[in-house]
Coordinates of C-alpha atoms in Angstrom, one line a residue:
Chain A
M278 CA 36.2 110.3 92.1
N279 CA 34.3 108.0 94.4
A280 CA 36.7 105.4 95.6
Q281 CA 35.3 101.9 96.0
V282 CA 36.1 98.3 96.7
P283 CA 34.0 95.2 95.9
K284 CA 31.9 93.6 98.6
P285 CA 32.8 90.1 99.7
F286 CA 31.3 87.7 97.1
E287 CA 29.5 85.8 99.9
E288 CA 27.7 88.9 100.9
I289 CA 26.5 89.4 97.4
V290 CA 25.4 85.8 97.1
G291 CA 23.5 86.2 100.3
Y292 CA 21.5 89.2 98.9
L293 CA 20.6 87.1 95.8
E294 CA 19.4 84.1 97.7
G295 CA 16.1 82.8 96.2
K296 CA 16.5 85.1 93.2
K297 CA 17.0 83.3 89.9
K298 CA 17.1 85.8 87.0
I299 CA 19.7 88.5 87.7
V300 CA 20.4 91.7 85.8
L301 CA 23.9 93.2 86.3
M302 CA 24.7 96.8 85.8
G303 CA 28.1 98.5 86.0
C304 CA 29.4 102.0 85.7
G305 CA 31.8 103.6 83.2
G306 CA 33.0 106.2 85.7
C307 CA 34.7 105.6 89.0
A308 CA 33.7 101.9 89.1
T309 CA 35.7 101.3 85.9
V310 CA 38.8 103.1 87.3
F311 CA 38.6 101.2 90.6
H312 CA 37.9 97.8 88.8
T313 CA 34.6 97.4 90.6
G314 CA 32.2 97.8 87.8
G315 CA 33.7 98.3 84.4
I316 CA 32.6 96.1 81.5
K317 CA 35.3 93.6 82.4
E318 CA 34.1 93.3 86.0
V319 CA 30.5 93.0 84.9
N320 CA 31.4 90.0 82.7
E321 CA 33.5 88.5 85.5
M322 CA 30.6 88.8 87.9
A323 CA 28.3 87.2 85.4
E324 CA 30.5 84.1 85.2
K325 CA 30.9 83.8 88.9
L326 CA 27.2 84.1 89.5
A327 CA 26.4 81.6 86.7
K328 CA 28.5 79.1 88.7
Q329 CA 26.3 79.7 91.6
G330 CA 23.3 78.7 89.5
K331 CA 22.1 82.2 88.7
E332 CA 20.6 83.0 85.3
I333 CA 22.2 86.3 84.1
T334 CA 19.4 87.7 82.0
G335 CA 21.0 91.1 81.4
K336 CA 24.4 92.6 81.5
I337 CA 24.4 96.4 81.3
G338 CA 28.1 97.3 81.0
L339 CA 28.6 101.1 80.7
P340 CA 31.5 102.2 78.4
F341 CA 34.2 104.5 80.0
A342 CA 32.9 108.0 80.9
V343 CA 29.3 106.9 80.9
F344 CA 28.2 107.4 84.5
A345 CA 25.5 105.3 86.2
C346 CA 24.9 108.3 88.5
Y347 CA 24.4 110.7 85.6
L348 CA 20.9 109.8 84.4
P349 CA 21.0 111.6 81.0
M350 CA 23.6 108.9 80.2
S351 CA 22.6 105.8 82.1
S352 CA 18.9 106.2 81.4
M353 CA 19.6 105.5 77.7
L354 CA 20.9 102.1 78.6
L355 CA 18.2 101.4 81.2
N356 CA 15.6 102.1 78.5
E357 CA 17.5 99.9 76.0
H358 CA 17.4 97.0 78.6
K359 CA 13.8 97.6 79.8
K360 CA 12.6 94.1 78.9
E361 CA 15.3 92.2 80.9
I362 CA 14.8 94.5 83.8
Q363 CA 11.1 94.0 83.9
E364 CA 11.5 90.2 83.9
C365 CA 14.3 89.9 86.3
D366 CA 14.2 88.9 90.0
A367 CA 16.9 91.3 91.1
I368 CA 19.4 93.9 89.9
L369 CA 23.0 93.8 91.1
M370 CA 24.6 97.3 90.9
Q371 CA 28.4 97.2 90.4
S372 CA 28.7 100.9 91.1
C373 CA 28.9 103.2 94.1
G374 CA 25.8 103.9 96.2
D375 CA 25.1 107.0 94.1
G376 CA 24.9 105.0 90.9
A377 CA 22.8 102.4 92.6
Q378 CA 20.3 104.8 94.0
A379 CA 20.1 107.0 90.9
V380 CA 19.2 103.8 88.9
R381 CA 16.7 102.7 91.5
R382 CA 15.0 106.1 91.5
Y383 CA 14.9 106.3 87.7
L384 CA 13.4 102.8 87.4
E385 CA 10.7 103.6 89.9
E386 CA 9.9 107.1 89.0
E387 CA 10.4 107.2 85.3
M388 CA 10.0 103.6 84.1
G389 CA 7.5 102.4 86.7
I390 CA 9.6 99.3 87.6
V391 CA 10.0 98.2 91.2
K392 CA 12.6 95.5 91.6
P393 CA 15.0 94.4 94.4
L394 CA 18.3 96.2 93.8
Y395 CA 21.5 95.3 95.6
P396 CA 25.0 96.8 95.9
A397 CA 28.1 94.9 94.8
N398 CA 30.5 97.5 96.2
N399 CA 31.5 99.5 99.2
A400 CA 32.1 103.2 98.3
L401 CA 34.8 105.0 100.3
G402 CA 34.0 108.5 99.1
F403 CA 35.9 111.3 97.3
S404 CA 39.4 110.6 96.4
S405 CA 42.0 111.8 93.9
G406 CA 45.1 110.6 92.2
G407 CA 45.6 107.5 90.0
P408 CA 46.2 105.5 88.0
T409 CA 47.2 103.3 91.0
S410 CA 47.3 105.4 94.2
F411 CA 44.3 107.4 95.4
K412 CA 44.0 109.7 98.5
E413 CA 41.1 111.1 100.3
E414 CA 41.3 114.9 100.2
C415 CA 37.9 116.5 100.1
Q416 CA 34.9 115.6 102.2
A417 CA 32.4 117.9 100.4
C418 CA 31.5 119.8 103.5
G419 CA 29.7 122.5 101.5
E420 CA 31.9 125.4 102.7
C421 CA 35.4 125.1 101.4
E422 CA 38.1 126.3 103.7
L423 CA 41.1 125.6 101.5
G424 CA 41.6 129.3 100.9
K425 CA 42.5 129.7 104.5
T426 CA 44.5 126.5 104.9
F427 CA 47.1 126.7 102.1
G428 CA 45.2 124.3 99.9
I429 CA 45.3 121.3 102.3
C430 CA 42.0 120.4 104.0
P431 CA 42.5 119.8 107.7
F432 CA 39.0 118.3 108.0
V433 CA 40.2 115.4 105.9
Q434 CA 44.0 115.3 106.7
C435 CA 43.7 115.9 110.5
P436 CA 41.7 113.3 112.6
K437 CA 40.6 116.2 114.8
G438 CA 39.7 118.4 111.9
L439 CA 41.4 121.4 113.5
L440 CA 41.1 124.6 111.5
N441 CA 43.6 126.8 113.4
G442 CA 46.7 124.8 113.7
P443 CA 48.1 121.6 115.1
C444 CA 47.1 120.0 118.4
G445 CA 49.8 119.3 121.0
G446 CA 50.1 115.7 120.1
T447 CA 52.3 116.1 117.0
T448 CA 55.4 114.0 117.4
A449 CA 58.8 115.6 117.4
D450 CA 59.3 114.5 113.8
G451 CA 56.0 116.0 112.6
K452 CA 53.8 112.9 112.6
C453 CA 50.2 112.5 113.8
E454 CA 49.4 111.3 117.3
V455 CA 46.6 109.1 115.9
D456 CA 48.7 107.5 113.2
P457 CA 52.4 108.1 113.5
T458 CA 53.0 106.8 109.9
R459 CA 51.2 109.9 108.6
D460 CA 52.4 113.5 108.5
C461 CA 50.6 115.9 110.7
A462 CA 48.2 117.9 108.5
W463 CA 49.4 121.1 110.1
A464 CA 53.0 120.3 109.6
M465 CA 52.2 120.0 105.9
I466 CA 50.2 123.2 105.9
Y467 CA 53.1 125.0 107.7
R468 CA 55.6 123.7 105.2
R469 CA 53.5 125.2 102.3
A470 CA 53.0 128.5 104.2
E471 CA 56.8 128.7 104.5
E472 CA 57.4 127.8 100.9
L473 CA 54.9 130.5 99.9
S474 CA 56.5 133.0 102.4
Q475 CA 53.1 133.5 104.0
V476 CA 53.7 132.1 107.5
D477 CA 52.2 135.3 109.1
K478 CA 48.9 134.4 107.5
L479 CA 48.7 131.5 110.0
L480 CA 48.1 134.1 112.7
E481 CA 44.7 134.8 111.3
I482 CA 42.0 133.1 113.3
V483 CA 39.7 131.0 111.2
A484 CA 36.1 131.3 112.5
P485 CA 34.1 128.2 113.4
H486 CA 33.0 126.2 110.4
Q487 CA 29.5 126.4 109.1
W488 CA 28.4 122.8 109.5
S489 CA 24.9 123.8 108.5
K490 CA 26.2 123.6 104.9
A491 CA 26.7 119.9 105.4
V492 CA 23.2 119.1 106.7
R493 CA 21.9 116.1 104.7
P494 CA 20.3 115.3 102.3
R495 CA 21.6 118.2 100.1
R496 CA 19.9 118.9 96.8
L497 CA 20.8 121.0 93.8
E498 CA 19.2 122.3 90.7
V499 CA 21.4 123.1 87.7
E500 CA 21.0 124.0 84.0
P501 CA 21.4 120.8 81.9
I502 CA 24.5 120.5 79.7
D503 CA 24.4 119.7 76.0
L504 CA 25.8 116.2 76.4
M505 CA 26.7 115.5 72.8
E506 CA 28.4 118.9 72.4
E507 CA 30.4 118.3 75.6
L508 CA 31.6 114.9 74.4
K509 CA 32.6 116.4 71.1
G510 CA 34.6 119.0 73.0
T511 CA 36.4 116.3 75.0
K512 CA 37.3 114.4 71.8
R513 CA 38.6 117.6 70.2
V514 CA 40.9 118.4 73.3
I515 CA 42.2 114.8 73.4
E516 CA 43.0 115.0 69.7
Q517 CA 44.8 118.3 70.1
L518 CA 46.8 116.9 73.0
G519 CA 47.9 114.2 70.6
V520 CA 47.1 111.5 73.2
Chain B
M1465 CA 42.8 146.9 138.5
T1466 CA 39.7 145.3 137.2
M1467 CA 39.7 141.6 137.2
K1468 CA 38.3 139.4 134.4
A1469 CA 37.0 136.8 136.8
G1470 CA 38.6 137.6 140.1
T1471 CA 39.6 134.0 140.8
N1472 CA 42.5 133.2 143.2
L1473 CA 44.6 132.2 140.2
E1474 CA 44.0 135.5 138.4
K1475 CA 44.8 137.5 141.5
V1476 CA 48.0 135.6 142.2
L1477 CA 49.2 136.0 138.6
E1478 CA 48.2 139.7 138.5
S1479 CA 50.1 140.3 141.8
G1480 CA 53.2 139.2 140.0
A1481 CA 53.8 136.3 142.4
F1482 CA 55.3 133.0 141.0
A1483 CA 52.1 130.9 140.7
V1484 CA 51.8 127.2 141.5
T1485 CA 49.0 125.1 140.1
A1486 CA 48.6 121.3 140.0
E1487 CA 46.5 118.8 138.2
A1488 CA 44.1 116.4 139.7
G1489 CA 42.6 113.5 137.8
P1490 CA 39.0 112.8 138.7
A1491 CA 37.6 109.4 139.8
K1492 CA 36.9 106.6 137.4
G1493 CA 33.6 106.2 139.2
A1494 CA 31.0 108.2 141.0
V1495 CA 32.7 108.4 144.4
T1496 CA 33.4 111.9 145.7
S1497 CA 36.3 110.9 148.0
V1498 CA 38.9 110.5 145.2
I1499 CA 38.9 114.1 144.0
E1500 CA 38.2 115.4 147.5
R1501 CA 41.3 113.6 148.9
K1502 CA 43.4 115.1 146.2
G1503 CA 41.9 118.5 146.8
E1504 CA 42.7 118.4 150.5
M1505 CA 46.3 117.4 149.7
L1506 CA 46.8 120.2 147.1
K1507 CA 44.9 123.0 148.9
P1508 CA 47.8 124.3 151.1
C1509 CA 50.4 124.2 148.3
C1510 CA 48.6 125.4 145.1
D1511 CA 46.9 128.6 144.0
A1512 CA 44.5 126.6 141.8
V1513 CA 43.8 123.0 140.9
N1514 CA 43.1 121.7 137.4
V1515 CA 40.7 119.0 136.7
T1516 CA 41.2 117.1 133.5
D1517 CA 38.4 116.4 131.0
N1518 CA 38.5 112.7 130.2
Q1519 CA 42.2 112.8 129.8
S1520 CA 43.8 110.4 127.3
A1521 CA 40.3 109.9 126.0
V1522 CA 39.5 107.6 129.0
V1523 CA 36.1 108.2 130.7
R1524 CA 36.2 109.6 134.2
M1525 CA 33.9 111.8 136.3
S1526 CA 33.3 115.1 134.5
S1527 CA 35.7 118.0 135.1
W1528 CA 32.7 120.1 135.7
S1529 CA 31.3 118.1 138.7
S1530 CA 34.8 117.4 140.1
C1531 CA 35.4 121.1 140.1
V1532 CA 32.2 121.7 142.1
L1533 CA 33.5 119.2 144.7
L1534 CA 36.8 121.1 144.9
K1535 CA 35.1 124.4 145.1
R1536 CA 33.1 123.2 148.1
L1537 CA 36.4 122.4 149.8
G1538 CA 37.5 126.0 149.3
L1539 CA 39.9 125.4 146.4
D1540 CA 40.1 127.5 143.2
P1541 CA 39.3 125.0 140.4
V1542 CA 40.4 125.2 136.8
M1543 CA 37.9 123.4 134.6
Q1544 CA 39.3 121.8 131.5
I1545 CA 37.2 121.6 128.3
V1546 CA 38.2 119.5 125.4
V1547 CA 36.5 120.0 122.0
R1548 CA 36.5 116.3 121.3
D1549 CA 33.2 115.4 123.1
R1550 CA 31.0 118.5 122.9
N1551 CA 29.8 120.8 120.3
R1552 CA 29.4 124.6 120.6
L1553 CA 26.0 124.4 122.2
A1554 CA 27.0 121.9 124.9
I1555 CA 30.2 123.8 125.7
Q1556 CA 28.5 127.1 126.1
S1557 CA 25.8 125.6 128.3
D1558 CA 28.4 123.9 130.5
V1559 CA 30.4 127.2 130.8
L1560 CA 27.3 129.0 132.0
G1561 CA 26.6 126.2 134.5
A1562 CA 30.2 126.2 135.7
V1563 CA 30.3 130.0 136.3
A1564 CA 27.0 129.7 138.2
M1565 CA 28.7 127.2 140.5
G1566 CA 31.7 129.5 141.0
I1567 CA 34.0 127.7 138.6
Q1568 CA 35.6 130.5 136.7
N1569 CA 39.0 129.3 135.5
I1570 CA 38.6 127.4 132.2
L1571 CA 41.3 125.7 130.3
C1572 CA 40.6 125.2 126.5
L1573 CA 42.1 122.1 124.9
S1574 CA 41.7 120.0 121.7
G1575 CA 41.8 116.8 123.8
D1576 CA 43.4 113.5 123.0
H1577 CA 41.8 111.8 120.1
Q1578 CA 39.2 109.2 121.0
A1579 CA 41.1 106.6 118.9
I1580 CA 43.8 106.4 121.6
G1581 CA 41.4 106.1 124.6
N1582 CA 39.1 103.4 126.0
H1583 CA 36.2 104.1 123.6
P1584 CA 37.9 104.0 120.2
D1585 CA 34.7 103.5 118.3
A1586 CA 33.2 106.8 119.6
K1587 CA 32.4 109.5 117.2
G1588 CA 34.6 112.6 117.8
V1589 CA 32.8 115.9 117.8
Y1590 CA 35.4 118.5 117.0
D1591 CA 32.7 121.0 116.1
I1592 CA 35.1 123.8 116.9
D1593 CA 38.9 123.8 117.7
S1594 CA 40.7 125.0 120.8
I1595 CA 41.4 128.4 119.4
Q1596 CA 37.8 128.9 118.4
L1597 CA 36.9 127.8 121.9
I1598 CA 39.1 130.5 123.5
Q1599 CA 37.6 133.1 121.2
M1600 CA 34.0 131.9 122.0
L1601 CA 34.6 132.2 125.7
K1602 CA 36.2 135.6 125.3
G1603 CA 33.1 136.7 123.4
M1604 CA 30.8 135.3 126.1
R1605 CA 32.8 137.3 128.7
D1606 CA 33.7 140.5 127.0
E1607 CA 30.8 141.0 124.6
K1608 CA 28.2 139.0 126.5
K1609 CA 27.4 137.1 123.4
F1610 CA 27.0 133.5 122.4
Q1611 CA 29.0 132.2 119.5
C1612 CA 26.0 132.8 117.3
G1613 CA 25.9 136.4 118.2
E1614 CA 22.8 136.3 120.5
E1615 CA 22.9 138.2 123.8
I1616 CA 23.7 136.4 127.0
S1617 CA 21.7 137.7 130.0
G1618 CA 24.2 138.8 132.7
E1619 CA 27.9 138.5 133.1
V1620 CA 30.1 135.5 132.4
P1621 CA 33.3 136.3 134.3
I1622 CA 35.9 133.7 133.3
F1623 CA 39.7 133.5 133.3
I1624 CA 40.6 131.8 130.1
G1625 CA 43.5 129.4 129.8
A1626 CA 45.1 127.5 127.0
A1627 CA 47.8 125.0 126.4
A1628 CA 51.1 125.2 124.6
N1629 CA 53.5 122.5 123.5
P1630 CA 56.9 124.0 123.0
F1631 CA 58.4 120.7 121.9
A1632 CA 56.0 119.5 119.2
A1633 CA 56.9 119.9 115.6
P1634 CA 57.1 122.2 113.7
F1635 CA 59.1 124.0 116.4
E1636 CA 59.0 127.5 114.8
Y1637 CA 55.2 127.2 114.4
R1638 CA 54.6 126.6 118.1
V1639 CA 55.3 130.2 119.0
L1640 CA 53.0 131.4 116.2
R1641 CA 50.3 129.1 117.6
L1642 CA 50.8 130.6 121.1
A1643 CA 50.5 134.1 119.5
K1644 CA 47.2 133.0 117.9
K1645 CA 45.9 131.7 121.2
V1646 CA 46.8 135.0 122.9
K1647 CA 45.1 136.9 120.1
A1648 CA 42.0 134.7 120.6
G1649 CA 41.9 135.6 124.3
A1650 CA 44.1 133.3 126.4
D1651 CA 44.7 134.9 129.8
F1652 CA 47.0 132.1 130.9
I1653 CA 49.0 129.3 129.4
Q1654 CA 49.9 125.9 130.7
T1655 CA 52.8 124.3 128.8
Q1656 CA 53.4 120.6 128.2
A1657 CA 55.7 118.9 130.6
I1658 CA 59.3 120.3 130.4
F1659 CA 62.2 117.9 130.5
D1660 CA 64.4 119.7 128.0
V1661 CA 65.0 123.1 129.7
A1662 CA 67.4 124.4 127.0
K1663 CA 64.8 123.9 124.3
F1664 CA 62.1 125.4 126.4
A1665 CA 64.4 128.4 127.1
K1666 CA 64.8 128.9 123.4
W1667 CA 61.1 128.8 122.9
M1668 CA 60.6 131.3 125.7
E1669 CA 63.1 133.6 123.9
M1670 CA 60.9 133.5 120.8
V1671 CA 57.9 134.1 123.0
R1672 CA 59.5 137.2 124.5
D1673 CA 60.6 138.4 121.1
R1674 CA 56.9 138.6 120.2
G1675 CA 56.1 140.2 123.6
L1676 CA 53.7 137.4 124.3
D1677 CA 54.9 137.0 128.0
K1678 CA 53.5 140.5 128.6
Q1679 CA 50.1 139.6 127.2
T1680 CA 49.5 136.3 128.9
H1681 CA 50.7 134.4 132.0
I1682 CA 52.8 131.5 131.2
L1683 CA 52.9 128.5 133.6
A1684 CA 55.6 126.0 132.9
G1685 CA 54.4 122.4 133.0
L1686 CA 56.1 119.7 135.1
V1687 CA 55.6 116.0 135.4
P1688 CA 57.5 114.4 138.3
I1689 CA 58.7 110.9 137.1
K1690 CA 58.1 108.0 139.5
S1691 CA 60.1 105.3 137.8
V1692 CA 62.3 104.3 134.9
G1693 CA 59.3 102.5 133.4
M1694 CA 57.2 105.7 133.6
A1695 CA 59.9 107.7 131.9
R1696 CA 60.1 105.1 129.0
Y1697 CA 56.4 104.9 128.8
M1698 CA 56.0 108.7 128.5
K1699 CA 58.8 108.9 126.0
D1700 CA 57.3 106.2 123.8
Y1701 CA 53.5 106.3 124.3
V1702 CA 52.2 109.6 125.7
S1703 CA 51.4 111.9 122.9
G1704 CA 52.9 115.4 123.0
V1705 CA 55.4 114.6 125.8
Y1706 CA 59.1 114.6 125.0
V1707 CA 61.5 112.9 127.4
P1708 CA 65.1 113.2 126.3
D1709 CA 67.3 110.1 126.5
E1710 CA 69.5 111.7 129.2
V1711 CA 66.5 111.8 131.6
V1712 CA 65.9 108.1 131.1
T1713 CA 69.6 107.3 131.5
R1714 CA 69.8 109.4 134.7
L1715 CA 66.9 107.5 136.2
E1716 CA 68.3 104.2 135.2
G1717 CA 71.6 105.0 136.9
A1718 CA 70.0 106.2 140.1
K1719 CA 69.8 104.0 143.3
N1720 CA 66.3 105.3 144.1
A1721 CA 64.4 106.3 140.9
K1722 CA 61.6 108.0 142.9
E1723 CA 64.0 110.3 144.7
E1724 CA 65.9 111.0 141.5
G1725 CA 62.6 111.8 139.7
I1726 CA 61.8 114.4 142.4
K1727 CA 65.3 115.8 142.2
I1728 CA 65.0 116.2 138.4
C1729 CA 61.7 118.0 139.0
L1730 CA 63.2 120.3 141.6
E1731 CA 66.2 121.1 139.5
T1732 CA 63.9 122.0 136.6
I1733 CA 61.9 124.3 138.8
E1734 CA 65.0 126.2 139.9
Q1735 CA 66.0 126.6 136.2
L1736 CA 62.5 127.7 135.2
K1737 CA 62.4 130.4 138.0
E1738 CA 65.4 132.0 136.2
I1739 CA 63.7 132.1 132.8
Q1740 CA 62.3 135.5 132.1
G1741 CA 58.6 135.5 131.3
V1742 CA 57.7 132.3 133.2
H1743 CA 55.0 133.3 135.6
G1744 CA 54.7 130.1 137.5
I1745 CA 54.6 126.3 137.4
H1746 CA 51.9 123.8 136.7
I1747 CA 52.6 120.3 138.3
M1748 CA 51.0 117.3 136.6
A1749 CA 51.8 114.5 139.1
V1750 CA 50.0 111.8 137.4
A1751 CA 48.7 109.4 140.1
W1752 CA 51.3 110.8 142.4
E1753 CA 49.5 113.9 143.7
E1754 CA 50.7 113.2 147.2
M1755 CA 54.2 114.3 146.2
V1756 CA 53.1 117.8 145.1
P1757 CA 53.2 119.4 148.7
H1758 CA 56.7 118.0 149.1
I1759 CA 57.9 119.4 145.7
V1760 CA 56.4 122.8 146.4
E1761 CA 58.0 122.9 149.8
Q1762 CA 61.4 121.8 148.6
A1763 CA 61.2 124.3 145.8
K1764 CA 60.7 127.0 148.5
L1765 CA 57.4 128.1 147.1
L1766 CA 55.5 127.9 150.4
P1767 CA 53.5 129.5 151.8
R1768 CA 51.3 130.4 148.9
P1769 CA 50.4 134.1 148.7
V1770 CA 47.1 135.2 150.1
V1771 CA 45.7 137.7 147.7

């Protein structure tokens, strides 16, 4: 998921200075999980902005699992709210930067609407876990090295991103020199190698990483999925699990 | 025997003599006199002198240019390279330049993280790690190829060094890590400062069990302690250094902490000489370089061999 936190309200008010009619849009994905843009947060934002004298002309709350960044889903709602969007002075996106930019792009390229669009959140990037604690574990480098590092990514867990073992700064109790409250990434990797009886694998030299795979911006073309069929499948699995 | 680089350090180590090297921190400015003064002092008592590369992530004159200044004085410099500040292009380019200037001992390090230095907002590079650096230098020397595989015109004769910390966790892993560095191409090893000789001896036993002392030259690291405050500071704040409580207590109880610090250093050297597989010592007298000639003399390691 893309972890995120809300921006300070004053910053948002600053963006909206001189703008009267505001359309709010949230996201039913990560922003719902992180309480930064679920339907509840969109309603709360509407109330707070109304107190600032703003006229909230549109509230586009996305139900859970409807992603702002996934246009086959979010575009349905954008088209539904076309009139409010056309008439507003600004759009406030309660999503990550991906959702915000996907919406901006769709409005411009597919709907021919050019409006000021502002972010309400600061995205922190990939993270995993939940429902309460989340940890950053993958940086989407484009060339996964987990197969050589016992399933723990040293690019994320080690501040130096060392691929071939720990630096000399590990403390005697296996903590990181940069943040002694954290375990050394390689102490964790070594522990797993021991548990899997594969310590000798650590003798293999991992070649320099292909950073060319991370040159931005990256683009990808894929075959579209059948959205309705996939959703039916999800429903079926949940029912089978008896949740 | 054919030499890899033919530096004084390589010749001394290959001759089987007990080598002595020391560290010299470069100036925090553009004056040449700082490193030159240290060089003059260390020249008669060391086989080679290491110049740190922005140690503790604090900016100083580059290791590269300081090594050139030492070379002009007739010393055999060891250039340190950390992977924190330069990517594979910059490092290879610097190595070619260094060899062109007669600097042929190169020590490969990860480097202290920028967060603990004087430019904590800097972006760390870490394009490659220290082991990949060793392997890259070996490729440049033995295959005459850049990391990308392209041919280098002419020879790149270098004597490749690496560091080892026998005291950092996980202890058992540290020998494996040394084995990996040797496999990558480390011709010599400098260890972290040794205060716990028993633990170091245990590590050396594991090193010998893997036959690593026969494949690389191990220089045991030493830091002479100047004061009780320095001992406490190193114990608590210098990453990678392990100062046992006994050392601190002993300095606290001494009438003259400086003399006691030198005494501890000399006792350690005597014990290190007895450990099989130790090929020499590397003295890191932080801001106390003037004591190195005295230490080497008292340790009966003078005169240095002429090879």
